[in-house]
């Protein structure tokens, strides 16, 4: 009877300990924004209590095993054996409760870590995916710490997460030629927002007016829509911009096309009379230019049907000294352009003498 009372007293104390842990864990599992410190304290307390409960259960288990092994208990000692059975059931229940508490504590710790570090990878979800599992990913500027500019890759179905710091301004620069038509957010009262235009590029300036805030921002232009998550932090992204790949490539191709559209725009001639077309061309006709002209500072070798597959080495002869010099040239719009006047020159397309073209300026 004494043994039963002893073990039941221990079991009741363990049950009370477990009951005290559960409310603390429930509070820590769903903290309010103003209870971050209490959440940490409750989590630590729950972990300590869970460890203490585990030690007491182990101690009780050892005593129970010792009791079962006692030889002084008679087979007909019904009361003693009933006490052992009751304590064994209580112990099993406490073990189950301790396991549940351990899982809850781990869940709390994991949830706290996710709230602190969520979004480190651009593949983390900011919202729960639907049943199909398909969800747009978030590009996260946390990877640009220590850099002045964060460059996002634009995609219409993605979120962009940036970090702002109280007292500091973050500059968001959009694509040149766009015009901002709308700016809205979930909690604009905690953020100061201004817009301007610099050399055809729209800029949005944003800074937090409170110490802690996270919300979404939607920026609509005449061409695109940007879904942005703004988050306060102890560091910030000074400048944010986007790359547009296909459109940027098309713009570069267009610029090159405009640059190559005309050769004569580089000439210094003020009238047709100042251009000199009086050149004699000898040699391989397949490799010879269709026309040679100069404006007194540059010489242009024009090919009507495209340049030869292999570019030539161009040598110029100095008439007075008889020296031969290799000259540099540029390729533009099916032309070889030399930044000097060629009086006597040779174009060597190979080591074969049959692949040489001679050019002579008639009016030196």
Short mmCIF file of C-alpha atoms in Angstrom, two decimals:
data_model
loop_
_atom_site.label_atom_id
_atom_site.label_comp_id
_atom_site.label_asym_id
_atom_site.label_seq_id
_atom_site.Cartn_x
_atom_site.Cartn_y
_atom_site.Cartn_z
CA UNK A 1 0.00 0.00 0.00
CA UNK A 2 2.86 2.34 0.83
CA UNK A 3 4.45 1.64 -2.55
CA UNK A 4 1.25 2.43 -4.40
CA UNK A 5 0.80 5.72 -2.56
CA UNK A 6 4.39 6.66 -3.32
CA UNK A 7 4.13 5.99 -7.02
CA UNK A 8 0.69 7.56 -7.39
CA UNK A 9 1.98 10.72 -5.67
CA UNK A 10 4.82 10.92 -8.18
CA UNK A 11 2.45 10.30 -11.09
CA UNK A 12 0.04 13.04 -9.94
CA UNK A 13 2.96 15.50 -9.70
CA UNK A 14 4.01 14.63 -13.24
CA UNK A 15 0.47 15.13 -14.54
CA UNK A 16 0.31 18.58 -12.94
CA UNK A 17 3.66 19.48 -14.51
CA UNK A 18 2.41 18.42 -17.95
CA UNK A 19 -0.83 20.36 -17.49
CA UNK A 20 1.16 23.50 -16.66
CA UNK A 21 3.26 23.17 -19.81
CA UNK A 22 0.38 22.91 -22.28
CA UNK A 23 -1.00 26.49 -21.89
CA UNK A 24 2.48 27.98 -22.20
CA UNK A 25 3.07 26.01 -25.38
CA UNK A 26 -0.32 27.04 -26.78
CA UNK A 27 0.54 30.72 -26.17
CA UNK A 28 3.95 30.39 -27.80
CA UNK A 29 2.48 28.63 -30.84
CA UNK A 30 0.33 31.61 -31.86
CA UNK A 31 2.09 34.81 -30.76
CA UNK A 32 0.73 38.27 -31.36
CA UNK A 33 3.06 40.81 -33.02
CA UNK A 34 3.47 42.56 -29.64
CA UNK A 35 4.37 39.35 -27.80
CA UNK A 36 7.66 38.38 -29.45
CA UNK A 37 9.60 38.54 -26.15
CA UNK A 38 6.90 36.56 -24.32
CA UNK A 39 6.96 34.00 -27.14
CA UNK A 40 10.68 33.41 -26.72
CA UNK A 41 10.39 33.16 -22.93
CA UNK A 42 7.46 30.74 -23.14
CA UNK A 43 9.25 28.57 -25.66
CA UNK A 44 12.35 28.36 -23.47
CA UNK A 45 10.25 27.57 -20.39
CA UNK A 46 8.35 24.86 -22.26
CA UNK A 47 11.59 23.27 -23.40
CA UNK A 48 12.94 23.26 -19.83
CA UNK A 49 9.73 21.79 -18.40
CA UNK A 50 9.61 19.15 -21.10
CA UNK A 51 13.16 18.10 -20.26
CA UNK A 52 12.30 17.93 -16.54
CA UNK A 53 9.21 15.84 -17.29
CA UNK A 54 11.31 13.43 -19.33
CA UNK A 55 13.76 12.97 -16.43
CA UNK A 56 10.94 12.31 -13.94
CA UNK A 57 9.33 9.77 -16.26
CA UNK A 58 12.65 7.95 -16.60
CA UNK A 59 13.05 7.90 -12.81
CA UNK A 60 9.52 6.57 -12.36
CA UNK A 61 10.10 3.90 -14.99
CA UNK A 62 13.23 2.66 -13.20
CA UNK A 63 11.40 2.48 -9.86
CA UNK A 64 8.53 0.60 -11.49
CA UNK A 65 10.94 -1.92 -13.03
CA UNK A 66 12.57 -2.34 -9.64
CA UNK A 67 9.19 -2.94 -8.01
CA UNK A 68 8.27 -5.58 -10.58
CA UNK A 69 11.54 -7.40 -9.88
CA UNK A 70 10.99 -7.60 -6.10
CA UNK A 71 10.73 -11.16 -4.90
CA UNK A 72 9.08 -10.32 -1.57
CA UNK A 73 5.74 -9.70 -3.32
CA UNK A 74 3.53 -12.73 -2.93
CA UNK A 75 1.59 -14.05 -5.88
CA UNK A 76 -1.62 -13.53 -3.96
CA UNK A 77 -0.73 -9.94 -3.01
CA UNK A 78 -3.53 -8.58 -5.16
CA UNK A 79 -3.31 -4.99 -3.88
CA UNK A 80 0.40 -4.66 -4.66
CA UNK A 81 0.05 -6.05 -8.15
CA UNK A 82 -2.95 -3.83 -8.81
CA UNK A 83 -0.81 -0.85 -7.77
CA UNK A 84 1.88 -1.88 -10.26
CA UNK A 85 -0.70 -2.17 -13.04
CA UNK A 86 -2.21 1.26 -12.28
CA UNK A 87 1.20 2.93 -12.17
CA UNK A 88 2.22 1.28 -15.45
CA UNK A 89 -0.88 2.69 -17.15
CA UNK A 90 -0.20 6.13 -15.70
CA UNK A 91 3.39 5.96 -16.89
CA UNK A 92 2.34 5.05 -20.44
CA UNK A 93 -0.04 8.01 -20.52
CA UNK A 94 2.67 10.36 -19.26
CA UNK A 95 5.09 9.13 -21.91
CA UNK A 96 2.51 9.86 -24.60
CA UNK A 97 1.91 13.33 -23.16
CA UNK A 98 5.65 14.04 -22.94
CA UNK A 99 6.10 13.02 -26.59
CA UNK A 100 3.30 15.35 -27.67
CA UNK A 101 4.84 18.22 -25.69
CA UNK A 102 8.23 17.62 -27.31
CA UNK A 103 6.68 17.77 -30.78
CA UNK A 104 4.82 20.96 -29.87
CA UNK A 105 8.00 22.62 -28.59
CA UNK A 106 9.83 21.67 -31.80
CA UNK A 107 6.95 23.02 -33.87
CA UNK A 108 7.08 26.33 -31.99
CA UNK A 109 10.84 26.64 -32.47
CA UNK A 110 10.55 25.79 -36.17
CA UNK A 111 7.71 28.27 -36.69
CA UNK A 112 9.66 31.04 -34.93
CA UNK A 113 12.71 30.37 -37.12
CA UNK A 114 10.58 30.45 -40.27
CA UNK A 115 9.07 33.80 -39.26
CA UNK A 116 12.55 35.22 -38.71
CA UNK A 117 14.20 33.86 -41.84
CA UNK A 118 11.35 33.22 -44.28
CA UNK A 119 12.14 34.11 -47.87
CA UNK A 120 15.90 33.51 -47.79
CA UNK A 121 15.60 31.46 -50.96
CA UNK A 122 13.79 32.72 -54.02
CA UNK A 123 11.83 29.42 -54.06
CA UNK A 124 10.11 30.01 -50.70
CA UNK A 125 6.37 30.64 -50.74
CA UNK A 126 4.96 33.81 -49.24
CA UNK A 127 1.45 32.46 -49.61
CA UNK A 128 0.16 28.90 -49.38
CA UNK A 129 -0.02 27.07 -52.72
CA UNK A 130 -3.35 25.77 -53.92
CA UNK A 131 -4.32 22.09 -54.18
CA UNK A 132 -2.50 21.74 -57.50
CA UNK A 133 0.80 22.77 -55.89
CA UNK A 134 1.46 25.38 -58.59
CA UNK A 135 2.56 28.73 -57.22
CA UNK A 136 4.58 31.68 -58.47
CA UNK A 137 7.93 31.99 -56.78
CA UNK A 138 9.38 34.93 -54.92
CA UNK A 139 12.60 36.64 -55.94
CA UNK A 140 14.23 37.71 -52.68
CA UNK A 141 16.68 40.60 -52.35
CA UNK A 142 18.18 39.18 -49.17
CA UNK A 143 20.97 37.73 -51.30
CA UNK A 144 22.13 41.25 -52.24
CA UNK A 145 23.32 42.20 -48.75
CA UNK A 146 26.50 44.25 -49.05
CA UNK A 147 25.66 45.31 -52.62
CA UNK A 148 24.38 48.71 -53.68
CA UNK A 149 21.98 47.42 -56.34
CA UNK A 150 19.59 44.48 -56.49
CA UNK A 151 18.64 43.44 -60.04
CA UNK A 152 15.50 41.33 -60.34
CA UNK A 153 14.64 39.32 -63.46
CA UNK A 154 11.22 40.53 -64.50
CA UNK A 155 8.39 38.01 -64.85
CA UNK A 156 4.71 39.02 -64.67
CA UNK A 157 3.72 36.16 -62.32
CA UNK A 158 6.40 36.60 -59.63
CA UNK A 159 6.76 38.47 -56.35
CA UNK A 160 9.76 40.65 -55.50
CA UNK A 161 10.77 40.95 -51.85
CA UNK A 162 12.89 43.93 -50.81
CA UNK A 163 14.25 45.15 -47.49
CA UNK A 164 13.96 48.69 -46.17
CA UNK A 165 15.35 50.39 -43.08
CA UNK A 166 13.82 53.22 -41.05
CA UNK A 167 15.62 56.47 -41.80
CA UNK A 168 16.88 55.24 -45.18
CA UNK A 169 15.40 55.59 -48.67
CA UNK A 170 15.18 52.72 -51.17
CA UNK A 171 15.16 53.67 -54.86
CA UNK A 172 13.18 51.42 -57.24
CA UNK A 173 13.98 52.13 -60.91
CA UNK A 174 11.68 50.67 -63.55
CA UNK A 175 12.15 50.24 -67.29
CA UNK A 176 13.02 53.28 -69.34
CA UNK A 177 9.98 54.57 -71.19
CA UNK A 178 7.45 53.24 -68.68
CA UNK A 179 5.07 55.56 -66.86
CA UNK A 180 3.79 54.79 -63.36
CA UNK A 181 -0.03 54.88 -63.39
CA UNK A 182 -0.85 53.39 -59.97
CA UNK A 183 0.84 52.68 -56.62
CA UNK A 184 -1.07 50.95 -53.81
CA UNK A 185 -0.33 48.77 -50.81
CA UNK A 186 -1.84 46.77 -47.99
CA UNK A 187 -0.58 49.10 -45.22
CA UNK A 188 0.53 52.36 -46.78
CA UNK A 189 0.22 54.23 -43.46
CA UNK A 190 3.51 52.66 -42.32
CA UNK A 191 5.39 53.65 -45.48
CA UNK A 192 6.38 56.92 -47.15
CA UNK A 193 6.16 56.64 -50.96
CA UNK A 194 7.13 59.13 -53.68
CA UNK A 195 7.58 58.90 -57.44
CA UNK A 196 9.55 60.83 -60.04
CA UNK A 197 10.96 60.49 -63.55
CA UNK A 198 14.66 60.77 -64.41
CA UNK A 199 15.67 60.89 -68.09
CA UNK A 200 12.64 58.85 -69.12
CA UNK A 201 13.09 56.26 -66.35
CA UNK A 202 10.37 56.13 -63.64
CA UNK A 203 11.60 55.92 -60.05
CA UNK A 204 9.73 55.07 -56.87
CA UNK A 205 11.24 56.07 -53.52
CA UNK A 206 10.09 54.23 -50.40
CA UNK A 207 11.00 54.17 -46.70
CA UNK A 208 9.30 52.82 -43.57
CA UNK A 209 7.89 55.25 -41.03
CA UNK A 210 7.65 52.61 -38.28
CA UNK A 211 10.19 50.23 -36.79
CA UNK A 212 8.51 47.01 -37.88
CA UNK A 213 6.21 46.44 -40.83
CA UNK A 214 5.73 44.08 -43.76
CA UNK A 215 3.16 44.54 -46.50
CA UNK A 216 2.64 44.19 -50.22
CA UNK A 217 2.96 46.95 -52.79
CA UNK A 218 1.49 46.97 -56.29
CA UNK A 219 3.04 49.25 -58.88
CA UNK A 220 1.30 49.48 -62.24
CA UNK A 221 2.85 51.16 -65.28
CA UNK A 222 1.57 51.67 -68.79
CA UNK A 223 3.36 48.41 -69.75
CA UNK A 224 3.67 46.16 -66.69
CA UNK A 225 2.51 45.33 -63.19
CA UNK A 226 4.96 44.76 -60.32
CA UNK A 227 4.01 42.78 -57.19
CA UNK A 228 6.42 43.81 -54.43
CA UNK A 229 6.77 42.71 -50.79
CA UNK A 230 8.34 45.44 -48.63
CA UNK A 231 9.87 44.39 -45.35
CA UNK A 232 11.54 46.42 -42.58
CA UNK A 233 14.98 45.23 -41.48
CA UNK A 234 18.21 46.33 -39.80
CA UNK A 235 19.75 46.62 -43.30
CA UNK A 236 18.28 47.79 -46.60
CA UNK A 237 18.48 47.63 -50.40
CA UNK A 238 19.69 51.07 -51.55
CA UNK A 239 18.75 50.57 -55.21
CA UNK A 240 16.45 48.07 -56.92
CA UNK A 241 15.98 47.56 -60.63
CA UNK A 242 14.84 44.91 -63.13
CA UNK A 243 16.26 43.20 -66.22
CA UNK A 244 13.87 42.45 -69.06
CA UNK A 245 15.93 40.06 -71.22
CA UNK A 246 13.93 39.69 -74.46
CA UNK A 247 13.00 43.35 -74.64
CA UNK A 248 16.54 44.44 -73.72
CA UNK A 249 17.91 42.15 -76.42
CA UNK A 250 15.54 43.57 -79.02
CA UNK A 251 16.55 47.09 -78.02
CA UNK A 252 20.23 46.24 -78.42
CA UNK A 253 19.58 44.67 -81.82
CA UNK A 254 17.61 47.76 -82.86
CA UNK A 255 20.43 50.04 -81.72
CA UNK A 256 22.98 48.04 -83.66
CA UNK A 257 20.75 48.10 -86.72
CA UNK A 258 20.44 51.87 -86.51
CA UNK A 259 24.19 52.17 -86.09
CA UNK A 260 24.88 49.97 -89.10
CA UNK A 261 22.15 51.50 -91.26
CA UNK A 262 24.43 54.05 -92.87
CA UNK A 263 28.14 54.42 -93.44
CA UNK A 264 28.15 57.90 -94.85
CA UNK A 265 26.96 59.36 -91.51
CA UNK A 266 30.57 58.99 -90.30
CA UNK A 267 31.97 60.97 -93.20
CA UNK A 268 33.13 64.54 -92.73
CA UNK A 269 31.99 65.60 -96.16
CA UNK A 270 29.82 68.70 -96.39
CA UNK A 271 28.98 68.16 -100.05
CA UNK A 272 29.38 65.56 -102.77
CA UNK A 273 32.19 67.58 -104.32
CA UNK A 274 34.41 66.96 -101.30
CA UNK A 275 34.28 63.17 -101.74
CA UNK A 276 36.97 61.48 -103.80
CA UNK A 277 35.96 58.41 -105.84
CA UNK A 278 39.01 58.43 -108.13
CA UNK A 279 40.68 55.10 -107.31
CA UNK A 280 42.12 52.36 -109.49
CA UNK A 281 41.46 48.80 -108.35
CA UNK A 282 43.46 45.79 -109.64
CA UNK A 283 43.61 42.12 -108.71
CA UNK A 284 41.15 39.35 -107.91
CA UNK A 285 37.74 40.67 -108.95
CA UNK A 286 35.90 38.32 -106.58
CA UNK A 287 37.74 39.87 -103.65
CA UNK A 288 37.94 43.46 -104.90
CA UNK A 289 35.59 46.14 -103.50
CA UNK A 290 32.99 47.57 -105.84
CA UNK A 291 33.85 51.12 -104.86
CA UNK A 292 36.55 53.04 -102.97
CA UNK A 293 36.09 56.59 -101.71
CA UNK A 294 37.47 58.98 -99.12
CA UNK A 295 36.52 62.32 -97.55
CA UNK A 296 40.06 63.48 -96.87
CA UNK A 297 40.28 61.74 -93.47
CA UNK A 298 38.75 58.29 -93.94
CA UNK A 299 38.81 55.70 -96.71
CA UNK A 300 35.86 53.38 -97.33
CA UNK A 301 35.99 50.12 -99.30
CA UNK A 302 32.40 49.28 -100.27
CA UNK A 303 31.14 45.78 -101.24
CA UNK A 304 27.70 45.61 -102.85
CA UNK A 305 27.06 41.89 -102.33
CA UNK A 306 28.51 41.37 -98.89
CA UNK A 307 32.02 41.20 -97.54
CA UNK A 308 34.41 38.36 -98.37
CA UNK A 309 34.21 35.44 -95.97
CA UNK A 310 37.75 36.07 -94.76
CA UNK A 311 38.85 39.57 -93.85
CA UNK A 312 42.03 40.88 -95.47
CA UNK A 313 45.26 42.22 -94.05
CA UNK A 314 45.55 45.78 -95.41
CA UNK A 315 49.00 47.22 -96.10
CA UNK A 316 49.70 50.79 -97.13
CA UNK A 317 52.76 51.92 -99.09
CA UNK A 318 54.50 55.18 -98.27
CA UNK A 319 55.45 56.62 -101.68
CA UNK A 320 58.40 58.67 -100.46
CA UNK A 321 60.10 56.15 -98.19
CA UNK A 322 58.86 52.93 -99.76
CA UNK A 323 57.87 51.55 -96.34
CA UNK A 324 54.94 49.13 -96.03
CA UNK A 325 52.72 49.38 -92.93
CA UNK A 326 49.86 47.25 -91.69
CA UNK A 327 46.79 49.39 -91.00
CA UNK A 328 43.75 48.78 -88.81
CA UNK A 329 40.21 48.95 -90.11
CA UNK A 330 36.60 48.66 -88.98
CA UNK A 331 33.75 46.68 -90.50
CA UNK A 332 30.41 48.40 -90.98
CA UNK A 333 27.50 48.01 -93.38
CA UNK A 334 29.42 45.79 -95.87
CA UNK A 335 32.35 48.17 -95.80
CA UNK A 336 35.94 48.25 -94.58
CA UNK A 337 36.60 51.64 -93.01
CA UNK A 338 40.16 52.90 -92.53
CA UNK A 339 40.70 56.03 -90.44
CA UNK A 340 43.19 57.50 -92.87
CA UNK A 341 43.52 58.20 -96.61
CA UNK A 342 44.96 55.29 -98.59
CA UNK A 343 47.14 56.38 -101.50
CA UNK A 344 48.66 53.03 -102.40
CA UNK A 345 47.44 49.93 -100.59
CA UNK A 346 47.18 46.18 -100.92
CA UNK A 347 44.56 43.85 -99.52
CA UNK A 348 46.02 40.40 -98.76
CA UNK A 349 43.27 37.78 -98.30
CA UNK A 350 45.77 34.89 -98.10
CA UNK A 351 49.41 34.07 -98.82
CA UNK A 352 48.48 33.30 -102.42
CA UNK A 353 49.45 36.08 -104.82
CA UNK A 354 46.13 35.53 -106.61
CA UNK A 355 44.30 36.71 -103.48
CA UNK A 356 45.83 40.20 -103.47
CA UNK A 357 43.92 43.34 -104.43
CA UNK A 358 45.78 46.61 -105.17
CA UNK A 359 44.27 50.06 -104.66
CA UNK A 360 45.76 53.31 -105.98
CA UNK A 361 44.46 56.84 -105.38
CA UNK A 362 44.70 58.69 -108.70
CA UNK A 363 44.70 62.19 -107.21
CA UNK A 364 47.09 61.99 -104.27
#
